CSV table of C-alpha atoms in Angstrom, one decimal:
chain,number,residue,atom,x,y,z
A,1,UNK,CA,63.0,211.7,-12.3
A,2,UNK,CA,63.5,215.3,-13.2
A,3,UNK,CA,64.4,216.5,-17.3
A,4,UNK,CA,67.7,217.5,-17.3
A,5,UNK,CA,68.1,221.4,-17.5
A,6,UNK,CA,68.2,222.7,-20.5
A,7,UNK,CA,70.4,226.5,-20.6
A,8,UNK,CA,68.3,229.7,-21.6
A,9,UNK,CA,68.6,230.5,-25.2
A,10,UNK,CA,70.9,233.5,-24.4
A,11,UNK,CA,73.3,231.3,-23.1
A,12,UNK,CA,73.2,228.8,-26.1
A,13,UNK,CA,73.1,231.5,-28.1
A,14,UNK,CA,76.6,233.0,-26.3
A,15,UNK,CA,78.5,229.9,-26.7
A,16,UNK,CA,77.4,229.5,-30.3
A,17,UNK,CA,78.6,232.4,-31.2
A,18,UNK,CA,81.8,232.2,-28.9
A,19,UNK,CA,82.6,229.0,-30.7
A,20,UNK,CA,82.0,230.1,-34.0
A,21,UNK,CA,84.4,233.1,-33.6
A,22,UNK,CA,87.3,230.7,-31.9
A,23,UNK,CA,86.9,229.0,-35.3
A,24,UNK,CA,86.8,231.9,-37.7
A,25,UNK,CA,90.1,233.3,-35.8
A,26,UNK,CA,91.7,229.9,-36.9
A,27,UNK,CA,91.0,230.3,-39.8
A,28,UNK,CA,92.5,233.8,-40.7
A,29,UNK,CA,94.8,233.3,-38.2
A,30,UNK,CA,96.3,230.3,-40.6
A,31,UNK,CA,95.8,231.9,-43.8
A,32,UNK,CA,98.4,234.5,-42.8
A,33,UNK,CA,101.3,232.4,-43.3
A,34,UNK,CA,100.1,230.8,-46.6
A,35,UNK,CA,99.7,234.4,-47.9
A,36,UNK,CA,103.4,235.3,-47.4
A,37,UNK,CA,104.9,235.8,-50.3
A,38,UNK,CA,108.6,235.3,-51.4
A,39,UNK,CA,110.5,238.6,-50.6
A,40,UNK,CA,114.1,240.1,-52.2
A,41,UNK,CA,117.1,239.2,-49.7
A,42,UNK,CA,119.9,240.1,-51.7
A,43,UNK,CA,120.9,242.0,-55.1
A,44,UNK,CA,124.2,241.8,-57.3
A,45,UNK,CA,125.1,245.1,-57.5
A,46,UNK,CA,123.5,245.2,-54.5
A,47,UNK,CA,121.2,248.4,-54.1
A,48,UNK,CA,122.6,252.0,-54.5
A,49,UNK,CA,125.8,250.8,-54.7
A,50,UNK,CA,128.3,251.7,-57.1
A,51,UNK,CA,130.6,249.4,-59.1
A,52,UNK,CA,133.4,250.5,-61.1
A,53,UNK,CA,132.3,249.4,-64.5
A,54,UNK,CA,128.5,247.8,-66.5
A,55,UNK,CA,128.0,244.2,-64.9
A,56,UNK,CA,128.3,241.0,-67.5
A,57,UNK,CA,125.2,240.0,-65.2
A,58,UNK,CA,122.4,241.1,-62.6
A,59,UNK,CA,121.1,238.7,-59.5
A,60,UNK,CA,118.5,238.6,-57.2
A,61,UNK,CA,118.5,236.5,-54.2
A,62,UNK,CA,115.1,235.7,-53.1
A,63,UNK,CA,113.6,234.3,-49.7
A,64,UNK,CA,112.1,231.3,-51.8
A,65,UNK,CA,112.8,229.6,-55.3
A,66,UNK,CA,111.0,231.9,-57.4
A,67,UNK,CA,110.0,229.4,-60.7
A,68,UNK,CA,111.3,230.7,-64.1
A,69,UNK,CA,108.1,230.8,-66.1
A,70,UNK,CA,107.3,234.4,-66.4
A,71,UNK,CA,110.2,236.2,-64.7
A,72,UNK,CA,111.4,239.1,-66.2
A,73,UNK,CA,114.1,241.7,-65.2
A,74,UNK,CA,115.0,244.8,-67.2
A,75,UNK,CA,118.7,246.5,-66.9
A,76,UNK,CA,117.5,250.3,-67.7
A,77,UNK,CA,120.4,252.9,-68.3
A,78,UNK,CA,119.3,256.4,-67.6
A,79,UNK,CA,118.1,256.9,-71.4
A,80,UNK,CA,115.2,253.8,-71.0
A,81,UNK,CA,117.3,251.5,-72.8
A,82,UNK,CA,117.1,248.1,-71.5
A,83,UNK,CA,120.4,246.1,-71.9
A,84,UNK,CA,119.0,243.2,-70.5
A,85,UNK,CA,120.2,240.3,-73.0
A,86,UNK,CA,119.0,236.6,-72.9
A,87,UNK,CA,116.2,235.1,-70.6
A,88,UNK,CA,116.1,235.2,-66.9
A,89,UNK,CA,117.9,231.9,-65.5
A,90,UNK,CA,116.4,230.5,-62.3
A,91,UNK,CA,118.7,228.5,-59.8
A,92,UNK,CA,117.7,227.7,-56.4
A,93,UNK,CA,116.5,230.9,-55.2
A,94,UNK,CA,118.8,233.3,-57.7
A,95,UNK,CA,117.3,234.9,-60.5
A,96,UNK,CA,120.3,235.7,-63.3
A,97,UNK,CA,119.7,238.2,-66.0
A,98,UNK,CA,122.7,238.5,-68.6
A,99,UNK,CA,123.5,242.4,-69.8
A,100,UNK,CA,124.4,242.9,-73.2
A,101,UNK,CA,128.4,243.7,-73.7
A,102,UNK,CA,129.1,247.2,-74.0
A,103,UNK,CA,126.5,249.0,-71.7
A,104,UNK,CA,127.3,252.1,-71.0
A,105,UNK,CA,128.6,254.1,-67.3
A,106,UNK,CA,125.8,255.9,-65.5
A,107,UNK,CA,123.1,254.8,-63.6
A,108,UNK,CA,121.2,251.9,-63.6
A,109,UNK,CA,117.6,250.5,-63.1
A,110,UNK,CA,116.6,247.0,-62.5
A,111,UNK,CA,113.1,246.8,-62.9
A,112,UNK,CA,112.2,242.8,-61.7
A,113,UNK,CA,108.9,240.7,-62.0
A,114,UNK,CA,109.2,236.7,-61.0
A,115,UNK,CA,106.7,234.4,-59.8
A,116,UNK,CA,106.9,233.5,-56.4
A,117,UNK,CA,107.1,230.0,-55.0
A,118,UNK,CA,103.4,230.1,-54.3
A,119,UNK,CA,102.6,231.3,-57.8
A,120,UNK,CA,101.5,234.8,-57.0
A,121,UNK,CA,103.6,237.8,-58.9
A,122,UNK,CA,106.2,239.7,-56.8
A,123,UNK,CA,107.9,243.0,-58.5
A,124,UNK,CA,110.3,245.8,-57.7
A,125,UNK,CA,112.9,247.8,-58.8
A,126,UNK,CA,116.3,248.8,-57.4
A,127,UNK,CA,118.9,251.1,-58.8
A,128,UNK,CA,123.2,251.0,-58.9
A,129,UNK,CA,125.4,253.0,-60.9
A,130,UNK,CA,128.6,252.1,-63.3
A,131,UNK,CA,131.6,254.4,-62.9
A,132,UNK,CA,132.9,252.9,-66.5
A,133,UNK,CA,131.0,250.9,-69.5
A,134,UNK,CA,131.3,247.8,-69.7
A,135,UNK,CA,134.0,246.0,-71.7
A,136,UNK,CA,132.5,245.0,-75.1
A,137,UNK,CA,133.4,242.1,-77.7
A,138,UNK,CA,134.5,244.1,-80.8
A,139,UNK,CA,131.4,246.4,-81.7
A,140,UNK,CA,129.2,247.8,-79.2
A,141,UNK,CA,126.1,245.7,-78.9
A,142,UNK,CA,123.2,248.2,-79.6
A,143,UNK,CA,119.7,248.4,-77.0
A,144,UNK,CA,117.6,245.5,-77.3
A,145,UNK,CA,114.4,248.1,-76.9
A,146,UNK,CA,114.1,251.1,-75.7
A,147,UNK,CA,110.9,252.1,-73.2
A,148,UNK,CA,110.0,255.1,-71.3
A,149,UNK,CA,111.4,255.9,-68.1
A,150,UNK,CA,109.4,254.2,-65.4
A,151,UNK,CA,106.7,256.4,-63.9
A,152,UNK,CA,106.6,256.8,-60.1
A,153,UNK,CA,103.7,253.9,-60.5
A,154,UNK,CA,106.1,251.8,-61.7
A,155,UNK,CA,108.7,252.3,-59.1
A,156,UNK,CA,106.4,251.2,-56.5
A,157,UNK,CA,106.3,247.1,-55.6
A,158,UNK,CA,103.0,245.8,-57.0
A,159,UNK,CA,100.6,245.2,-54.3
A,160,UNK,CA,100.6,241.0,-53.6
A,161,UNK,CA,96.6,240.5,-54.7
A,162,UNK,CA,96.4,238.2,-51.8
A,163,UNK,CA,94.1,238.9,-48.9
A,164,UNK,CA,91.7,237.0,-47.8
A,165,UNK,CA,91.3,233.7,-49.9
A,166,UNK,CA,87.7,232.9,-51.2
A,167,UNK,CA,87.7,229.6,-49.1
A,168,UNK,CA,88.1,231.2,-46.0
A,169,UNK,CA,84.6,233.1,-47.0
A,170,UNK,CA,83.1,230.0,-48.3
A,171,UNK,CA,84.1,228.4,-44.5
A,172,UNK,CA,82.7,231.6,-43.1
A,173,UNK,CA,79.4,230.9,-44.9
A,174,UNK,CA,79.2,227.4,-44.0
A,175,UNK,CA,79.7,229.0,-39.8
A,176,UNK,CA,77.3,231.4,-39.9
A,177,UNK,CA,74.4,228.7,-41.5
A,178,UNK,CA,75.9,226.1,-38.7
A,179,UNK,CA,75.4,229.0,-36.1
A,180,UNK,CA,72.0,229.8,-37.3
A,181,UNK,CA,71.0,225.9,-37.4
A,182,UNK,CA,72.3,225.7,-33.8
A,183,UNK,CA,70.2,228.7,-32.9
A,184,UNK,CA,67.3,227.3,-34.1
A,185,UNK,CA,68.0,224.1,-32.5
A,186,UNK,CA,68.0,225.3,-29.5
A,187,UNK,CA,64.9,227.7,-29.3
A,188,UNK,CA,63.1,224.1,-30.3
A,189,UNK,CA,64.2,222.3,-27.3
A,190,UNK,CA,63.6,225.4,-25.5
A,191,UNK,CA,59.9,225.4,-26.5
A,192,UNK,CA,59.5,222.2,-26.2
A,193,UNK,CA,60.6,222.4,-22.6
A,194,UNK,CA,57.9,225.0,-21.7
């Protein structure tokens, strides 16, 4: 009876490495998805727009439910003031943010920062502007703080910090020694064969 033939080490070598990258492909290819984060659908005033006077209130519509811990959205009038008033309120996938009574006509920037549904920060800023103030409850409620105009920095959505997670390059390490092993392996039986 004859030993069964046992493939060059090329070959082995080949299909190791053939199967390892079918698996690392999986991988990444998988990870995509879980690195989406939630994304802005919707605005109240929506973006650009105009609106004849101050809103009483500010929403964003995001893609997920964004949780409440840690939002923050600032109502900037063209001075820097922030009329924001109040925490953000979180329900469903609408972020609220109240605006003090009495802001002013001009323009407007919403400067937003929640935490998306799979816990990574998402930010941005959008813009609208009030033909008339808004109608105040006896005096004029004064700024809550004043900041600095945003700086073109600022303007820009933060990047997500996502990439590639560290499992997926802990599973890559754990491949390449499995590879290696099966290399290994197989210039044995090769040897041993001669």
């Amino acid at each position: 009876m004859t030993p069964p033939a046992v493939p060059d080490g090329t070959k082995v070598l080949w299909r190791a490495l053939a199967g390892a990258a079918v698996v690392l492909l999986a991988l990444l290819g998988g990870s995509g998805a879980a690195q989406a984060h939630d994304a802005l659908e919707a605005t109240s005033p929506a973006d650009g727009s105009s609106v004849a006077t101050a809103p009483h209130v500010v929403t964003l519509t995001m893609s997920n439910t964004p949780a409440a811990i840690g939002a923050e959205v600032k109502v900037l009038d063209a001075a820097g003031t922030n009329w924001s008033e109040g925490a953000v309120s979180v329900l469903d996938n609408v972020a609220t943010q109240a605006v003090k009574p009495g802001a002013p006509a001009g323009k407007y920037t919403v400067q937003w920062r929640l935490v998306s549904s799979d816990s990574h920060p998402v930010e941005g800023q959008f813009t609208f502007t009030a033909k008339a103030a808004a109608a105040g409850s006896g005096a004029v409620a004064g700024p809550a703080e004043s900041i600095q105009a945003p700086s073109a920095a600022a303007a820009q959505a933060a990047p997500d910090g996502g990439g590639v997670p560290w499992s997926v390059f802990g599973l890559m390490g754990v491949l390449v020694v499995v590879v290696v092993a099966m290399v290994g392996v197989a210039r044995k039986r090769l040897k041993a064969s001669d």
